[in-house]
Coordinates of C-alpha atoms in Angstrom, one line a residue:
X1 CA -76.0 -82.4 21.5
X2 CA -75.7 -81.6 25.3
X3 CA -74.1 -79.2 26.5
X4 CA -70.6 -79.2 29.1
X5 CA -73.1 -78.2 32.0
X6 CA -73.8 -81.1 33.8
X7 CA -75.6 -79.6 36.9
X8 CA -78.4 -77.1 37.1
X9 CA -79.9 -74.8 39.6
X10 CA -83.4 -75.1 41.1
X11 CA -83.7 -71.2 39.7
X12 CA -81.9 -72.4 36.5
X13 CA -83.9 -75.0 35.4
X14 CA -87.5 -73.3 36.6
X15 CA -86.6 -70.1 35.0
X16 CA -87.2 -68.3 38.7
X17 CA -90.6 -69.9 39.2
X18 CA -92.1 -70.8 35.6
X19 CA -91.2 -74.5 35.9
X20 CA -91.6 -77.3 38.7
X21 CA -89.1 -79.5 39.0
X22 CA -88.2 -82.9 40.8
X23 CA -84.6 -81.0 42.4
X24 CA -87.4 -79.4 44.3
X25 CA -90.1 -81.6 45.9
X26 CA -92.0 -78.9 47.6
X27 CA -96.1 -78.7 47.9
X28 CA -96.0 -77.3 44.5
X29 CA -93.9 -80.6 42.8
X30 CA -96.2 -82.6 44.6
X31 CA -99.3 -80.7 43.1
X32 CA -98.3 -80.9 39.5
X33 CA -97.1 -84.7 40.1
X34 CA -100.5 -85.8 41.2
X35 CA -102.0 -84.9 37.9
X36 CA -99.4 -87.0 36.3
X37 CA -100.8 -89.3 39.0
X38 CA -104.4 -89.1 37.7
X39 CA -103.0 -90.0 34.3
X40 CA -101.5 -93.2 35.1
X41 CA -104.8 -95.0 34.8
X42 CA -104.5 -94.0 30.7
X43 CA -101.2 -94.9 30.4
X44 CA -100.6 -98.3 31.0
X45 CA -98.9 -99.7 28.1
X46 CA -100.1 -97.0 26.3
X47 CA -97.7 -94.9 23.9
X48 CA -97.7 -91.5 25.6
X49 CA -97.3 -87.6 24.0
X50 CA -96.2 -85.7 26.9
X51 CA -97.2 -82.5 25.1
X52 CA -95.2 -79.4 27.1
X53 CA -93.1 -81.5 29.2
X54 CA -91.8 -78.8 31.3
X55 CA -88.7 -80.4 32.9
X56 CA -89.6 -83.9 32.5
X57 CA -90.0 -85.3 35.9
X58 CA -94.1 -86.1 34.4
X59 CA -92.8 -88.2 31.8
X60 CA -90.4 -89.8 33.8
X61 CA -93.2 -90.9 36.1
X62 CA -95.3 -92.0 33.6
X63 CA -91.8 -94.4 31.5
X64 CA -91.4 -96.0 34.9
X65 CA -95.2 -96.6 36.3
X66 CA -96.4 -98.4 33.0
X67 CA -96.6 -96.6 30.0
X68 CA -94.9 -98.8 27.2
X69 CA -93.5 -95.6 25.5
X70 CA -93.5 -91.9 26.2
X71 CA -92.5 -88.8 24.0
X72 CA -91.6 -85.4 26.2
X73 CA -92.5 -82.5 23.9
X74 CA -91.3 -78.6 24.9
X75 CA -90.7 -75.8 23.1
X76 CA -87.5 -74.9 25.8
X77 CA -84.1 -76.3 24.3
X78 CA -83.0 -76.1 27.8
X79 CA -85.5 -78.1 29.8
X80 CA -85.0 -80.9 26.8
X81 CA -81.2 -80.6 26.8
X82 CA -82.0 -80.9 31.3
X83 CA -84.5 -83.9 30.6
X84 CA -81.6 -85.9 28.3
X85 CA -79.4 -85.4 31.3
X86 CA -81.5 -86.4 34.1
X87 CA -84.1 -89.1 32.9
X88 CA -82.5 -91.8 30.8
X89 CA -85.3 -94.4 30.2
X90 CA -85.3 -97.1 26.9
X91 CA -88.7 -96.4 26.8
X92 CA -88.4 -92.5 27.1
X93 CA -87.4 -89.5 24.2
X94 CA -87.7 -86.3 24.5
X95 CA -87.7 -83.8 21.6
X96 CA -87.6 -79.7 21.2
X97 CA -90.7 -79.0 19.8
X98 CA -93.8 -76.3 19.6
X99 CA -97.0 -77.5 20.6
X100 CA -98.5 -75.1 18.1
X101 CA -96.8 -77.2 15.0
X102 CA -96.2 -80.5 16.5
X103 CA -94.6 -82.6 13.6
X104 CA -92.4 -85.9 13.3
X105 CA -95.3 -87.7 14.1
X106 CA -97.3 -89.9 11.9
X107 CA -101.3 -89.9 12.0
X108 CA -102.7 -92.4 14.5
X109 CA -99.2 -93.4 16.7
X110 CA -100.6 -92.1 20.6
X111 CA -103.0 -94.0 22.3
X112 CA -102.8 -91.0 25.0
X113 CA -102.0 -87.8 25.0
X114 CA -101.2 -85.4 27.9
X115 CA -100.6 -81.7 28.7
X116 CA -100.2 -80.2 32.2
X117 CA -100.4 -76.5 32.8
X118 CA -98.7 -75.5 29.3
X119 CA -101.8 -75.2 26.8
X120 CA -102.3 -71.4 28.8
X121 CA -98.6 -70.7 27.1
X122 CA -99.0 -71.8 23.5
X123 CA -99.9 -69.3 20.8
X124 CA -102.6 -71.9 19.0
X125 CA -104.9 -74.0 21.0
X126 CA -106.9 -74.4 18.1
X127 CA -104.3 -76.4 15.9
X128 CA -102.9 -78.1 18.7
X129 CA -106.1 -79.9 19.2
X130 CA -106.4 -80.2 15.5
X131 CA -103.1 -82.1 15.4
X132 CA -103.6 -84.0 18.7
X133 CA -106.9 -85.4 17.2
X134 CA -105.0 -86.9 14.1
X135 CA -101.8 -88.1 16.6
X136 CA -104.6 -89.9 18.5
X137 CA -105.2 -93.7 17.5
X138 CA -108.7 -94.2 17.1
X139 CA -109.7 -95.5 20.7
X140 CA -107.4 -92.9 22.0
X141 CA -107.4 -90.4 25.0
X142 CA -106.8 -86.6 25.6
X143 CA -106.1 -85.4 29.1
X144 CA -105.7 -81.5 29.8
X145 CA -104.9 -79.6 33.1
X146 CA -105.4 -75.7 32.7
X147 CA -105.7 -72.7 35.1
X148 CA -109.4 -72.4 36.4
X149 CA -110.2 -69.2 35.1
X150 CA -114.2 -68.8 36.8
X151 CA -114.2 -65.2 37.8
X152 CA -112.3 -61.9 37.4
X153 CA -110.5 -62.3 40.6
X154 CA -108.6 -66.0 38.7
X155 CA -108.5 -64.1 35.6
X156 CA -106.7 -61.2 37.2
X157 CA -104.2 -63.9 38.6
X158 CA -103.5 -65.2 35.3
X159 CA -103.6 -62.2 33.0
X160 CA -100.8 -60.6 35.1
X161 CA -98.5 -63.5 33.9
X162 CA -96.9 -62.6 31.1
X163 CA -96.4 -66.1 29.9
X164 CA -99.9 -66.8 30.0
X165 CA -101.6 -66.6 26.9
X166 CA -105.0 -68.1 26.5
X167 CA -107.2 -66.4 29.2
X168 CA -109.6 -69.2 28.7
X169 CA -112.7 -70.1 31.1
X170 CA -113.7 -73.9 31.9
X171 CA -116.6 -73.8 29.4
X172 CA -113.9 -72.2 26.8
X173 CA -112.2 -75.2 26.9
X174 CA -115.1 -77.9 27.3
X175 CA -115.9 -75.9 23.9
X176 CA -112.8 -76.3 22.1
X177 CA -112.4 -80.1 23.0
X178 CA -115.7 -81.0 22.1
X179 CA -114.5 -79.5 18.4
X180 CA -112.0 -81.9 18.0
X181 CA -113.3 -84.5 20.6
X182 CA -115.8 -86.6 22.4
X183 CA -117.0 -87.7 25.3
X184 CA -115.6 -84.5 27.1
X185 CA -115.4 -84.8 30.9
X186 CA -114.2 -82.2 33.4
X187 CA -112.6 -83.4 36.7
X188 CA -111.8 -81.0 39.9
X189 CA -108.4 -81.0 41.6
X190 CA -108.1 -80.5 45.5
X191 CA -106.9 -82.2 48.5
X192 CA -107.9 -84.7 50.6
X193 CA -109.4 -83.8 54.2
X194 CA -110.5 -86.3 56.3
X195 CA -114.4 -86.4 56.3
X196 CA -114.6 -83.3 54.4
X197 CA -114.5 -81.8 51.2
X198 CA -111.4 -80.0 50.0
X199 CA -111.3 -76.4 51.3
X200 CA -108.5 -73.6 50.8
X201 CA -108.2 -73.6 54.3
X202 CA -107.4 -77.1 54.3
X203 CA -104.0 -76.6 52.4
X204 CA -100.8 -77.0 54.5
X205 CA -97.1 -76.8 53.5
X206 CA -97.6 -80.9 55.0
X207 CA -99.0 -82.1 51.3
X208 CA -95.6 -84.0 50.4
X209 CA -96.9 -87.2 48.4
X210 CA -99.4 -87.1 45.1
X211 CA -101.7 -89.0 47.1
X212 CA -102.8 -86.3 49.4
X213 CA -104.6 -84.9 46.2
X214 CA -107.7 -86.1 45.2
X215 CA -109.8 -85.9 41.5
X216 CA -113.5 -85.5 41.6
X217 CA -115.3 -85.7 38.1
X218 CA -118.0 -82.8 37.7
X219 CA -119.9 -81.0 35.8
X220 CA -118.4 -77.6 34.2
X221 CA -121.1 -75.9 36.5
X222 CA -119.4 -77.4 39.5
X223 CA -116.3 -76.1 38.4
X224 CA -117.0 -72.7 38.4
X225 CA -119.2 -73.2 42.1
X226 CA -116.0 -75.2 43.9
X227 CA -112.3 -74.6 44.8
X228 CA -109.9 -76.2 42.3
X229 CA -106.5 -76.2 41.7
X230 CA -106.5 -76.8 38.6
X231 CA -109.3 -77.7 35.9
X232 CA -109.0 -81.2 34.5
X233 CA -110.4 -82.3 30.9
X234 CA -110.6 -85.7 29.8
X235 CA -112.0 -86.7 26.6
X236 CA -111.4 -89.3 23.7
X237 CA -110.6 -89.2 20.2
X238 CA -114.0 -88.4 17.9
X239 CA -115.2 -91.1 15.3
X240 CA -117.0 -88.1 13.0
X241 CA -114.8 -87.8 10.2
X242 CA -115.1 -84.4 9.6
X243 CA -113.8 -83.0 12.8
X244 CA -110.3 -83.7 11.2
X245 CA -109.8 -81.2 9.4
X246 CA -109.0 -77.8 11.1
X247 CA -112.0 -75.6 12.3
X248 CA -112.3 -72.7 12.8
X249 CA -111.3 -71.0 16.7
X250 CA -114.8 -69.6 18.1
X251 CA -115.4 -67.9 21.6
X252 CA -118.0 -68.4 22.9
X253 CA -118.3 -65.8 26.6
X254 CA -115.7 -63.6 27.0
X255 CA -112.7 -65.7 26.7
X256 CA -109.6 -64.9 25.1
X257 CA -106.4 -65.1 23.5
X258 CA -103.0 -62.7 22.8
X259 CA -99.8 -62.7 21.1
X260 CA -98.3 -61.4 24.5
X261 CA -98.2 -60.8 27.8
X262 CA -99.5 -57.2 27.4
X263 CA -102.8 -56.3 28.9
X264 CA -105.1 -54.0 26.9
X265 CA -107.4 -51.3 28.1
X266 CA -110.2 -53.5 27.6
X267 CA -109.1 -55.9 30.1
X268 CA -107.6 -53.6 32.7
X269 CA -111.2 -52.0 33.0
X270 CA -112.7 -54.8 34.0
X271 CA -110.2 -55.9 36.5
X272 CA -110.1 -52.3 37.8
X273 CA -110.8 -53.2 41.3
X274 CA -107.9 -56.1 41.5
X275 CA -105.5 -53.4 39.5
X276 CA -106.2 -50.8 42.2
X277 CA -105.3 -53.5 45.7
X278 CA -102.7 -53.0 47.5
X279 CA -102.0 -57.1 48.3
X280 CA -102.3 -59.8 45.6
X281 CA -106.0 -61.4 45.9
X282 CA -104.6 -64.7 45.9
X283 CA -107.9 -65.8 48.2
X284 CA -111.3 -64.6 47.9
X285 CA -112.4 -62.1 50.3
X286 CA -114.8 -62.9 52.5
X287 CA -118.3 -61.3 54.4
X288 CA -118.0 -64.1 57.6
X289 CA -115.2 -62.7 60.1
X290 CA -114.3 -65.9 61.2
X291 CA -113.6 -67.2 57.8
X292 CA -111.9 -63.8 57.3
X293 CA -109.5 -64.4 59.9
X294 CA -109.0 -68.2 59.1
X295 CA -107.9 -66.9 55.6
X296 CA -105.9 -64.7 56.4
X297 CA -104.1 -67.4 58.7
X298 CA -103.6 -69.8 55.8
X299 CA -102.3 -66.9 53.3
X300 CA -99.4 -67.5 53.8
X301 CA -99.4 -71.7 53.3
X302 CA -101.6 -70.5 49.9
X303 CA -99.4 -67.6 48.7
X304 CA -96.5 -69.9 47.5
X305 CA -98.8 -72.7 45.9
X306 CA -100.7 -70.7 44.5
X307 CA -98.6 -67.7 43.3
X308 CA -96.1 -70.2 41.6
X309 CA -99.3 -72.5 39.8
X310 CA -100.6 -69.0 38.2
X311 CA -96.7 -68.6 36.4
X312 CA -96.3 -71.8 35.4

């Protein structure tokens, strides 16, 4: 049942930063839209798991640009009871629920299924794609978007959000798909500059439409050698029978996972340099001068993008 409160602040609704939402079309909105963007071409006339909704706007975008039905899934009774409110579609639900035990649904009902920036929150990956790979009809399609976690400078960024719980590296999760999945295929995330590829320095607070970002498919090697926002997995449903039944989790570099948002000792030794800076290394440092001073230039266009996609 909704509640009384009809109206909701920017702050209320994002939880001071952990959510984007469409009251708020900044670079950031626009960012997190585009990969609902990407995912358009899956969803035509599709029936659509929005897995981690967040506060809806996603699924919104994908009920009205073609999808023939979409479920929004999230584990906040708020941003459902906010989504209710604000998105009222006939061929749109959403439903309080934890992507760690997703139930309701009978085997085979999705022909796609997406998650943007939430698998990093959930306590079990593992089942998650062990239940998404059942939910999936048997021509059906899997689309990720997780935090690029290639180096201890991106892992420092992420571990230091509390809410982030899988510290999880590209190849981690090319892994863990491939359990449950085939045909796995990894996809960068930048921005488009005319006759050039996508470079931090590129980024301006001017990005206001999803079609100023761009999707370049890769190889996972590529993904840890270029700049991406975001790292993007594709990948369809598997025909071998015995990947449905639940497997067991296995790591295979030093990727991990944890109940919390604490830090252990382990960890903090082997981000010792980032622990000890007095600035947030939200850009990498560099050797070349001139680049030095162009990045330190741009920081400050970065700092908000960038900051607020490492908390959500």
């Amino acid at each position: 049942m909704l509640s009384n409160n009809i109206s909701w602040t920017v702050d209320e609704i994002t939880d001071n930063g952990e959510r984007v939402t469409h009251l708020n079309k900044d670079s950031v909105y626009y960012a997190h839209l585009s990969i609902y963007d990407f995912g358009l071409q899956f969803c035509r006339n599709k029936i659509v798991l929005d897995a981690g909704c967040g506060s809806g706007y996603g699924s919104d975008y994908m009920a009205k640009n073609g999808a023939d039905f979409v479920y929004g899934i999230d584990i906040s009774e708020k941003a459902i009871e906010f989504n209710k409110f604000n998105f009222k579609k006939d061929n749109l639900i959403f439903k309080t629920m934890d992507l760690s035990n997703i139930t309701e649904f009978e085997a085979e009902t999705f022909d796609f299924i997406f998650s943007s920036n939430a698998l990093e929150h959930i306590l079990d990956v593992n089942h998650f794609f062990y239940t998404a790979s059942n939910l999936l009809k048997p021509d059906g399609i899997i689309m990720i978007a997780v935090p690029p976690i290639t180096d201890n400078r991106l892992l420092y960024l992420n571990v230091t959000n509390p809410y982030h719980l899988n510290l999880w590296s590209p190849k981690q999760w090319a892994h863990s798909l491939n359990t449950y999945f085939s045909e796995v295929n990894c996809y960068l995330h930048g921005v488009i500059h005319i006759g050039k590829d996508f470079r931090p320095e590129h980024f301006t607070e001017k990005i206001l439409t999803t079609k100023d970002f761009v999707f370049k498919k890769c190889s996972i090697e590529e993904m840890y050698k270029k700049f991406t926002l975001t790292s993007i997995f594709v990948a369809k449903k598997s025909q071998v029978q015995s990947v449905f039944q639940l497997q067991k989790l296995k790591f295979i570099d030093d990727s991990f996972s944890r109940l919390n948002g604490e830090i252990d000792e382990k960890t903090k030794e082997r981000l010792k340099e980032y622990f000890l800076m007095t600035e947030t290394p939200f850009i990498k440092p560099s050797k070349n001068k001139t680049n030095s001073v162009i990045l330190t230039k741009i920081k400050r266009k970065l700092i908000k993008l960038l900051e607020r996609i490492k908390r959500i």
